[in-house]
Short mmCIF file of C-alpha atoms and ligand atoms in Angstrom, two decimals:
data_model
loop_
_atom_site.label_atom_id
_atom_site.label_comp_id
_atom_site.label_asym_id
_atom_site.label_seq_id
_atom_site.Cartn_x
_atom_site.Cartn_y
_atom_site.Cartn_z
CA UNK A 406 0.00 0.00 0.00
CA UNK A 407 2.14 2.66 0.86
CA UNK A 408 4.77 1.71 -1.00
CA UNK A 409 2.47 2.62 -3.97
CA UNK A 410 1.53 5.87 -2.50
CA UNK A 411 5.36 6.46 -2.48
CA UNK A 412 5.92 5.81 -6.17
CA UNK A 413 3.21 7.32 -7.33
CA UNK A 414 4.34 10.65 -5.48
CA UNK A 415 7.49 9.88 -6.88
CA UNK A 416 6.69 10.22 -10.54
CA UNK A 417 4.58 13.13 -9.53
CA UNK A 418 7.73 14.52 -8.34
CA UNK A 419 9.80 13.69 -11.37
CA UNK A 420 6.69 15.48 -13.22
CA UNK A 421 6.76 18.88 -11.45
CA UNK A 422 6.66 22.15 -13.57
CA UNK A 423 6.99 25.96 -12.01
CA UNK A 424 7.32 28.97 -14.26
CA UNK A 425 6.89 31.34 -11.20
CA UNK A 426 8.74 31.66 -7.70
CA UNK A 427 4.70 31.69 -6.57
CA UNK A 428 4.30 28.58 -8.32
CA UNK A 429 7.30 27.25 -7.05
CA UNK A 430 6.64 28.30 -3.27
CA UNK A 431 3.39 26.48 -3.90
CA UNK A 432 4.37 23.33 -4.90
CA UNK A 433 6.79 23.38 -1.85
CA UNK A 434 4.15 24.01 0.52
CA UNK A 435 2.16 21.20 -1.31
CA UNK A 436 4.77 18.55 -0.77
CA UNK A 437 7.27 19.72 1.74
CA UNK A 438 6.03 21.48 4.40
CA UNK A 439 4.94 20.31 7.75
CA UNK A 440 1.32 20.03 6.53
CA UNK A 441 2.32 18.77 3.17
CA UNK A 442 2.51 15.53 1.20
CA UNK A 443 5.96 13.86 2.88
CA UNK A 444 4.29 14.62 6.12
CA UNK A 445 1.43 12.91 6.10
CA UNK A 446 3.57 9.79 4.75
CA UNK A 447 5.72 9.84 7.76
CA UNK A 448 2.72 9.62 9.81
CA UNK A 449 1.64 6.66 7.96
CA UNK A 450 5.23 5.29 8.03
CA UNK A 451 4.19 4.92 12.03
CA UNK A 452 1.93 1.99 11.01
CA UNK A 453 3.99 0.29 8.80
CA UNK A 454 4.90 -3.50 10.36
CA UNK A 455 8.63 -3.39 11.80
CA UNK A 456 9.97 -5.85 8.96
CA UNK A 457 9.07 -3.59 6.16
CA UNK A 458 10.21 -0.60 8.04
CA UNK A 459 13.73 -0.71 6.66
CA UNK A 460 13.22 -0.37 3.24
CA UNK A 461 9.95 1.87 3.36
CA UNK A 462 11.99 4.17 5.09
CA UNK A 463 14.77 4.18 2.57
CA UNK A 464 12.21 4.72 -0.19
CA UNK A 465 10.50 7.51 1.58
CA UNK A 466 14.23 9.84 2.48
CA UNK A 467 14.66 8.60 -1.04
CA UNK A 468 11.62 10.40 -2.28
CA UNK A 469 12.01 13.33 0.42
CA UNK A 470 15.35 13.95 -1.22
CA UNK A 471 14.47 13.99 -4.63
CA UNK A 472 11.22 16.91 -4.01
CA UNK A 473 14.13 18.96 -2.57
CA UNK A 474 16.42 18.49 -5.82
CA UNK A 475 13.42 19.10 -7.82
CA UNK A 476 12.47 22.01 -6.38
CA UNK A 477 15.60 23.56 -6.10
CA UNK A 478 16.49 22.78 -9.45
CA UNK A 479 12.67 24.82 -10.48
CA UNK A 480 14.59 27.35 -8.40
CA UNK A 481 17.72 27.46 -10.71
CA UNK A 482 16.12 27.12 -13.75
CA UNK A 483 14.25 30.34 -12.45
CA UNK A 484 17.53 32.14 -12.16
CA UNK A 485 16.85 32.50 -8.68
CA UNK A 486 19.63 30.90 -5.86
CA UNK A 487 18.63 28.57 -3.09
CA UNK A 488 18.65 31.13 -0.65
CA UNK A 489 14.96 32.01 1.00
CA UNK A 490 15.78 35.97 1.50
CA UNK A 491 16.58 35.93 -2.08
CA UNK A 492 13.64 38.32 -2.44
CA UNK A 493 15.69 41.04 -0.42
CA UNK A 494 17.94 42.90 -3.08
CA UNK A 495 20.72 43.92 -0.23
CA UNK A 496 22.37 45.69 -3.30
CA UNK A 497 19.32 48.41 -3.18
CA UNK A 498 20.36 51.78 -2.32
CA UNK A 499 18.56 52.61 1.19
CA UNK A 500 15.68 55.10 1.89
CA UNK A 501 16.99 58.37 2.84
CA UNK A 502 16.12 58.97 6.57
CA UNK A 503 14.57 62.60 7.68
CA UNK A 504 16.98 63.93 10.16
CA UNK A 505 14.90 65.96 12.54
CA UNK A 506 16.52 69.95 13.20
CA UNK A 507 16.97 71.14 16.91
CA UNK A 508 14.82 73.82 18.29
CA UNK A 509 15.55 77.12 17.49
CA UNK A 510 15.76 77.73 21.98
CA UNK A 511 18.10 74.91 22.08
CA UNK A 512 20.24 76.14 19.03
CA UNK A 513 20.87 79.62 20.64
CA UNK A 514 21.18 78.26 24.57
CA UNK A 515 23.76 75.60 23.40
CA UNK A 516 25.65 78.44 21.61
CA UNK A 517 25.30 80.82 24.69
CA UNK A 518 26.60 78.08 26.72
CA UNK A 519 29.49 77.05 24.37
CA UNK A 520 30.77 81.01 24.31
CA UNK A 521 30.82 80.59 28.84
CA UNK A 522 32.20 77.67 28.46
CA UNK A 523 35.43 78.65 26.58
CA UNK A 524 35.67 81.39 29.45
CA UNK A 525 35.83 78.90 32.30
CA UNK A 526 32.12 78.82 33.18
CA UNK A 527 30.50 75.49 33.85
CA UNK A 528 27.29 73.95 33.42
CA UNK A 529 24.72 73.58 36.89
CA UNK A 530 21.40 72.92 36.54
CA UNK A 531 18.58 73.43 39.21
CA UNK A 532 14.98 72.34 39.48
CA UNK A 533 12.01 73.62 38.06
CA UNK A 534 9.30 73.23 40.89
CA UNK A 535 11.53 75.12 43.54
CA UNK A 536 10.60 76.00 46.83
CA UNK A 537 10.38 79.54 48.41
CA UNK A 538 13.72 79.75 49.75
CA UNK A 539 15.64 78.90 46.76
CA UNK A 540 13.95 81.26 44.17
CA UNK A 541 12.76 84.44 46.58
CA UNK A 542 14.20 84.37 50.40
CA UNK A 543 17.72 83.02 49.59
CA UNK A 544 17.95 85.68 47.25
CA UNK A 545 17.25 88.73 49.73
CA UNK A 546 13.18 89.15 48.03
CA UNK A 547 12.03 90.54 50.95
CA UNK A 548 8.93 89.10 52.44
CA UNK A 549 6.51 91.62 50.65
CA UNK A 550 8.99 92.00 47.26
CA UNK A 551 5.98 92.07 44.96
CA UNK A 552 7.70 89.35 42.80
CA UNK A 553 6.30 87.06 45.13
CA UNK A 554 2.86 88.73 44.35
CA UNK A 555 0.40 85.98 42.63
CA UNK A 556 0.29 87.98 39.71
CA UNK A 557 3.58 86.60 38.75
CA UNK A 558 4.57 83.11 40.54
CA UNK A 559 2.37 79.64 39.97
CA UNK A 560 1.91 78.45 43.48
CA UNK A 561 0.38 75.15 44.62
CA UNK A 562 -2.14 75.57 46.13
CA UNK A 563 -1.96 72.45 48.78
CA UNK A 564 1.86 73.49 49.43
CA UNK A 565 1.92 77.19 49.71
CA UNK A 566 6.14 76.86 49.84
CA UNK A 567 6.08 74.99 46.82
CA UNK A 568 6.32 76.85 43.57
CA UNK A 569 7.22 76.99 39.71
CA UNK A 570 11.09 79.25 39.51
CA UNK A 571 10.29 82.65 38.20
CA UNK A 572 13.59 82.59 37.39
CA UNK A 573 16.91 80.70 37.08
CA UNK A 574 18.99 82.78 40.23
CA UNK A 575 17.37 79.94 42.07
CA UNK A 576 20.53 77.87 40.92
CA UNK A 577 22.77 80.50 42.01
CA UNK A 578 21.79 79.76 45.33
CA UNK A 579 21.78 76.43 44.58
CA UNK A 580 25.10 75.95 43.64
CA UNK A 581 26.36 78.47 46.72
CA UNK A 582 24.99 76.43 49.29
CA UNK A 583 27.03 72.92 48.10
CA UNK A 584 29.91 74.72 46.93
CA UNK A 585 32.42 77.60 48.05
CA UNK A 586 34.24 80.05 46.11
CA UNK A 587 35.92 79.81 42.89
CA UNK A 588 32.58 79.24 41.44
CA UNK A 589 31.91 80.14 37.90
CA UNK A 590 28.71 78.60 36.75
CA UNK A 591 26.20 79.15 33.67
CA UNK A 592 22.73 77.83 34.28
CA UNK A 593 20.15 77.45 31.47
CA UNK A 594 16.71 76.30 32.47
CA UNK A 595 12.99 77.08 31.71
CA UNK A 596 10.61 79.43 34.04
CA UNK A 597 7.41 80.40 35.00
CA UNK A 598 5.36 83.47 35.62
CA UNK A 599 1.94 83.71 35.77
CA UNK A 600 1.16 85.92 32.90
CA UNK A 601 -1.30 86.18 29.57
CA UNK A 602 0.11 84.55 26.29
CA UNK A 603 0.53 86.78 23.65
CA UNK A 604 2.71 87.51 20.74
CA UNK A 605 5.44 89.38 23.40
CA UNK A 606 4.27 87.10 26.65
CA UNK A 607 4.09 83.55 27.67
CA UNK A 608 3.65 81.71 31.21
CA UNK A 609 7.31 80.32 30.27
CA UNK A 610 10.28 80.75 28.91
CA UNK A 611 13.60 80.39 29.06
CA UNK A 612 16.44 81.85 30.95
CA UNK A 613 20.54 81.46 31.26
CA UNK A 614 22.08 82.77 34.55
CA UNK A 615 25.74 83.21 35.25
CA UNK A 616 27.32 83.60 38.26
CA UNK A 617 31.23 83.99 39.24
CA UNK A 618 32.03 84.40 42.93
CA UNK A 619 35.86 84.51 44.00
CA UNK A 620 38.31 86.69 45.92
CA UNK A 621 38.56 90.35 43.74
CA UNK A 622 35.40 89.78 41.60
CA UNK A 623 34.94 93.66 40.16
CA UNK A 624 32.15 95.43 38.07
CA UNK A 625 34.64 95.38 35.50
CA UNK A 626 35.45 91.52 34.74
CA UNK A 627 31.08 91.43 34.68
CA UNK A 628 31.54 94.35 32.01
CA UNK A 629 34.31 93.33 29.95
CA UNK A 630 32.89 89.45 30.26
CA UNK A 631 29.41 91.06 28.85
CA UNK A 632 31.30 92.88 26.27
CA UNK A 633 32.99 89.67 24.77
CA UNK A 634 30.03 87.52 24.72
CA UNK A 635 27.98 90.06 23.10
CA UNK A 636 30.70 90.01 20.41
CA UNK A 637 30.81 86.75 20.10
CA UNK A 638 27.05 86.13 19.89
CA UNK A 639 25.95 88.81 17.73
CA UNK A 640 28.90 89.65 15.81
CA UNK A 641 32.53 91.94 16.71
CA UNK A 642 30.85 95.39 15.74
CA UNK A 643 28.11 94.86 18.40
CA UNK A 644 28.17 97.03 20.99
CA UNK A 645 27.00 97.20 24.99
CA UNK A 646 25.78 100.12 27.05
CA UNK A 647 24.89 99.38 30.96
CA UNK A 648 21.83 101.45 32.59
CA UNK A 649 21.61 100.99 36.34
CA UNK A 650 18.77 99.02 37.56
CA UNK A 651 17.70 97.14 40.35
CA UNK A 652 17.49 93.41 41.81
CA UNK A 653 17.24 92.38 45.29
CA UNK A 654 19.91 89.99 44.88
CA UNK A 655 22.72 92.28 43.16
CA UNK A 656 24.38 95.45 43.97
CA UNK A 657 24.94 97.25 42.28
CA UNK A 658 22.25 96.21 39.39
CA UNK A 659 22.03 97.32 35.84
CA UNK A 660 20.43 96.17 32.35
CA UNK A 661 22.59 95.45 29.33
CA UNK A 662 21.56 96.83 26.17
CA UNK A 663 23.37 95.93 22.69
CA UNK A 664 23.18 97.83 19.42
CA UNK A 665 20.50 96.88 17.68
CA UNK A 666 21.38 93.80 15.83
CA UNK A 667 18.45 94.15 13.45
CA UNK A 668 19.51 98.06 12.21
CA UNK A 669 23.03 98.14 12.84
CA UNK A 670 21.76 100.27 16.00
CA UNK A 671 20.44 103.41 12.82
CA UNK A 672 16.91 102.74 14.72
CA UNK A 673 13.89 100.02 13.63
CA UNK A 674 10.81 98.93 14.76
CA UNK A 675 12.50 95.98 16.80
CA UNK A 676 14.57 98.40 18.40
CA UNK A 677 11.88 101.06 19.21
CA UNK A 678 14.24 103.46 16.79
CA UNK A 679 16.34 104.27 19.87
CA UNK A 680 19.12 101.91 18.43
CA UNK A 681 19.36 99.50 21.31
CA UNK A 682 18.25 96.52 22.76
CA UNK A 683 17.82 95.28 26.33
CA UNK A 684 18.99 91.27 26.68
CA UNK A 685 19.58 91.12 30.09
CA UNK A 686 20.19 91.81 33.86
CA UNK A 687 23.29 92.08 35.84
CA UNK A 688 25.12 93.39 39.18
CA UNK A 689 27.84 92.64 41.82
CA UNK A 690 25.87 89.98 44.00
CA UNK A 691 24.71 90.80 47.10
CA UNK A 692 26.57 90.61 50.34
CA UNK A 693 23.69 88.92 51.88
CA UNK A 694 23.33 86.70 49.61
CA UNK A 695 26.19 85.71 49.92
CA UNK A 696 25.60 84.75 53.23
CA UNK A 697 22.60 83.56 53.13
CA UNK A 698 23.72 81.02 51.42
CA UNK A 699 27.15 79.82 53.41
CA UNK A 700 29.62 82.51 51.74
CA UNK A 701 31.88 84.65 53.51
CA UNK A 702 30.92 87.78 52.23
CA UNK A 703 34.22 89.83 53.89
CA UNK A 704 36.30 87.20 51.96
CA UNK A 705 34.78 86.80 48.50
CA UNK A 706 32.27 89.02 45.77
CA UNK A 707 30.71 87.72 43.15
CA UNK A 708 28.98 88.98 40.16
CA UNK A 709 25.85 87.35 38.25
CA UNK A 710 23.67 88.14 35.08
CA UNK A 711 20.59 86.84 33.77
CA UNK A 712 19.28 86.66 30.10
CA UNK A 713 16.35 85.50 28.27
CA UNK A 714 16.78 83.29 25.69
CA UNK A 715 13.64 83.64 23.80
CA UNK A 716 14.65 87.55 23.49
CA UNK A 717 17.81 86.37 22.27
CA UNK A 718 16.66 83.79 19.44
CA UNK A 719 14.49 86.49 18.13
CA UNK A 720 17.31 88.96 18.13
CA UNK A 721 19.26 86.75 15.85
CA UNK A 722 16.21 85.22 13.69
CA UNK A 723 14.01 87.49 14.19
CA UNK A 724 11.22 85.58 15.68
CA UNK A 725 8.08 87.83 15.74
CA UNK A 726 5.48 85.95 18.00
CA UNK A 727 7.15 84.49 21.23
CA UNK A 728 3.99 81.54 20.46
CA UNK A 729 5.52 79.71 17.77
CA UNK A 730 8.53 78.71 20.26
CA UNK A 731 5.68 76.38 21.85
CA UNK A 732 3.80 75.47 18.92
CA UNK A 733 5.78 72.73 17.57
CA UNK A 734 4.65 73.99 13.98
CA UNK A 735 7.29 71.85 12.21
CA UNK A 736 7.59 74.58 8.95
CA UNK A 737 8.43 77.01 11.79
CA UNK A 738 11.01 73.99 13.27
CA UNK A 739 12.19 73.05 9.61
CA UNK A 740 12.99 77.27 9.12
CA UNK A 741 16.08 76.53 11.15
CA UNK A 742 17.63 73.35 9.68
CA UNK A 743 20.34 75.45 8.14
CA UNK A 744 21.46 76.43 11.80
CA UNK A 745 21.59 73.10 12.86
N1 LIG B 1256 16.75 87.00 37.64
C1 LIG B 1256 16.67 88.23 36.89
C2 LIG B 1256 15.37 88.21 36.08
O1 LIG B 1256 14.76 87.18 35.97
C3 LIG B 1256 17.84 88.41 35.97
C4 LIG B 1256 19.14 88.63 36.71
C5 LIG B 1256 19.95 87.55 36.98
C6 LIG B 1256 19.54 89.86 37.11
C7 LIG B 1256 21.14 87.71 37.64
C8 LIG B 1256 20.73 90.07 37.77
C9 LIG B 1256 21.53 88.98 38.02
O2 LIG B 1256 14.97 89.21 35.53
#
């Protein structure tokens, strides 16, 4: 009996025609797969009386091998190889892969960073949800300094101590109160004030602090530090001018204006035709700061500045609507790729 079945599968075998690797695949499936043909002799191989087993099973591998010459040799005549991944063409040139571009923010603070950097400072970063000591009391706000006011800090409302930085001085103090003089530290890092979004406002931003506390700190290594990284970010023409201002945490305080970038500092709309730009705050820290947080104020000064960086970026791309920083728009993102 079966040794009929297996002849008769033999000359079918012998018989087999493919013009197609479909075809082809087919006819494997048909007799050499787990479900096909040569299986389902095996399992009736299991029946066969043990004196006729020896040359049943000879006849069967006999058979087995001859489907697999068969079909490979459908394969050759195909002009195909044996191999089963011979559908993937590893020759084929690859898709290209869209690199994404980095943010516009991250592009300028990474450049900000890079010009401190090659002046000594390094990088310290602080956390975001601060507490009061840390953004206001630590640096001398006294207890009624309207920055405190809720019109401009986030509170939480089950942890009235608990709050979102205003701004990034909170890592001054910080990195004062794990660390004693030299310190020369540049801290980027995104705040929060409470405030309406519009084209010139948003309830965050970004901010870069620096802060340098040693013996003989003067006014004039904050100036002359200001000067060079304005020249280096915006080009060696630029110019700085210093109007005095005020902070609780600096003495004394001023603002740093630079030539308008836009007009050449001739006077523009950006520039309110006065020919300058504000893009930051600065000042000799604070004695009490200093010791309120661990430094011996007879012993060492410090100076420290503040910028924005969303004022910056749109300094140098001229950004109209601080919105589209948030907006992840990506033809507003892809407007940079040349930066990157
Ligand atoms: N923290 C100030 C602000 O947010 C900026 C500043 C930083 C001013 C450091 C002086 C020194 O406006």
């Amino acid at each position: 009996m079966i040794l009929e079945k297996i002849k008769e599968l033999q000359q079918r075998v012998e018989g087999l025609q493919a013009t197609t690797a479909d075809e082809i695949e087919k006819l494997r499936i048909q007799y050499l797969s787990k479900k096909g043909e040569l299986s389902a002799l095996m399992n009736e191989f299991r029946n066969v009386p043990a004196e006729q087993k020896k040359e049943v099973g000879m006849r069967i591998n006999e058979l087995k091998q001859k489907a697999f010459d068969k079909i490979n040799s459908l394969r050759e005549a195909l002009g195909g190889n044996n191999d089963a991944d011979s559908a993937i063409d590893i020759t084929r040139t690859a898709y290209p892969i869209r690199l994404g571009t980095r943010h516009p923010l991250t592009l300028v603070k990474n450049e900000i960073i890079d010009i401190f950097s090659r002046l000594g400072f390094s990088l310290a970063e602080g956390p975001e949800i601060e507490d009061d000591w840390h953004v206001f009391s630590s640096m001398n706000f006294a207890d009624d300094h309207p920055a405190r006011d809720m019109q401009d800090t986030f509170f939480i409302e089950a942890h009235p101590d608990i709050i979102l930085r205003t701004h990034t001085s909170s890592v001054q103090s910080r990195v004062m109160e794990r660390q004693q003089p030299p310190i020369r530290v540049i801290c980027p890092g995104r705040v929060y004030r409470n405030e309406a979004i519009s084209a010139r406002a948003h309830c965050f931003f970004h901010q870069v602090e620096g802060l340098y506390v040693d013996q003989d700190v003067s006014f004039t290594d904050l100036k002359q530090v200001l000067l060079l990284f304005a020249k280096e970010l915006f080009g060696p023409d630029t110019k700085i001018r210093l109007r005095p201002s005020y902070f609780p945490f600096t003495e004394p305080s001023a603002e740093m204006d630079i030539s308008c970038n836009i007009c050449g500092g001739v006077g523009c709309g950006f520039c309110k035709h006065t020919g300058w730009v504000e893009i930051l705050g600065c000042g000799m820290v604070h004695p009490r700061v200093l010791e309120l947080n661990g430094i011996d104020s007879t012993k060492y000064k410090g100076y420290a500045f503040g910028m924005g960086i969303e004022r910056i970026t749109n300094l140098k791309y001229q950004v109209s609507d601080l919105r589209l920083f948030s907006e992840n728009d990506v033809r507003f993102l892809e407007e940079f790729e040349a930066a990157n």
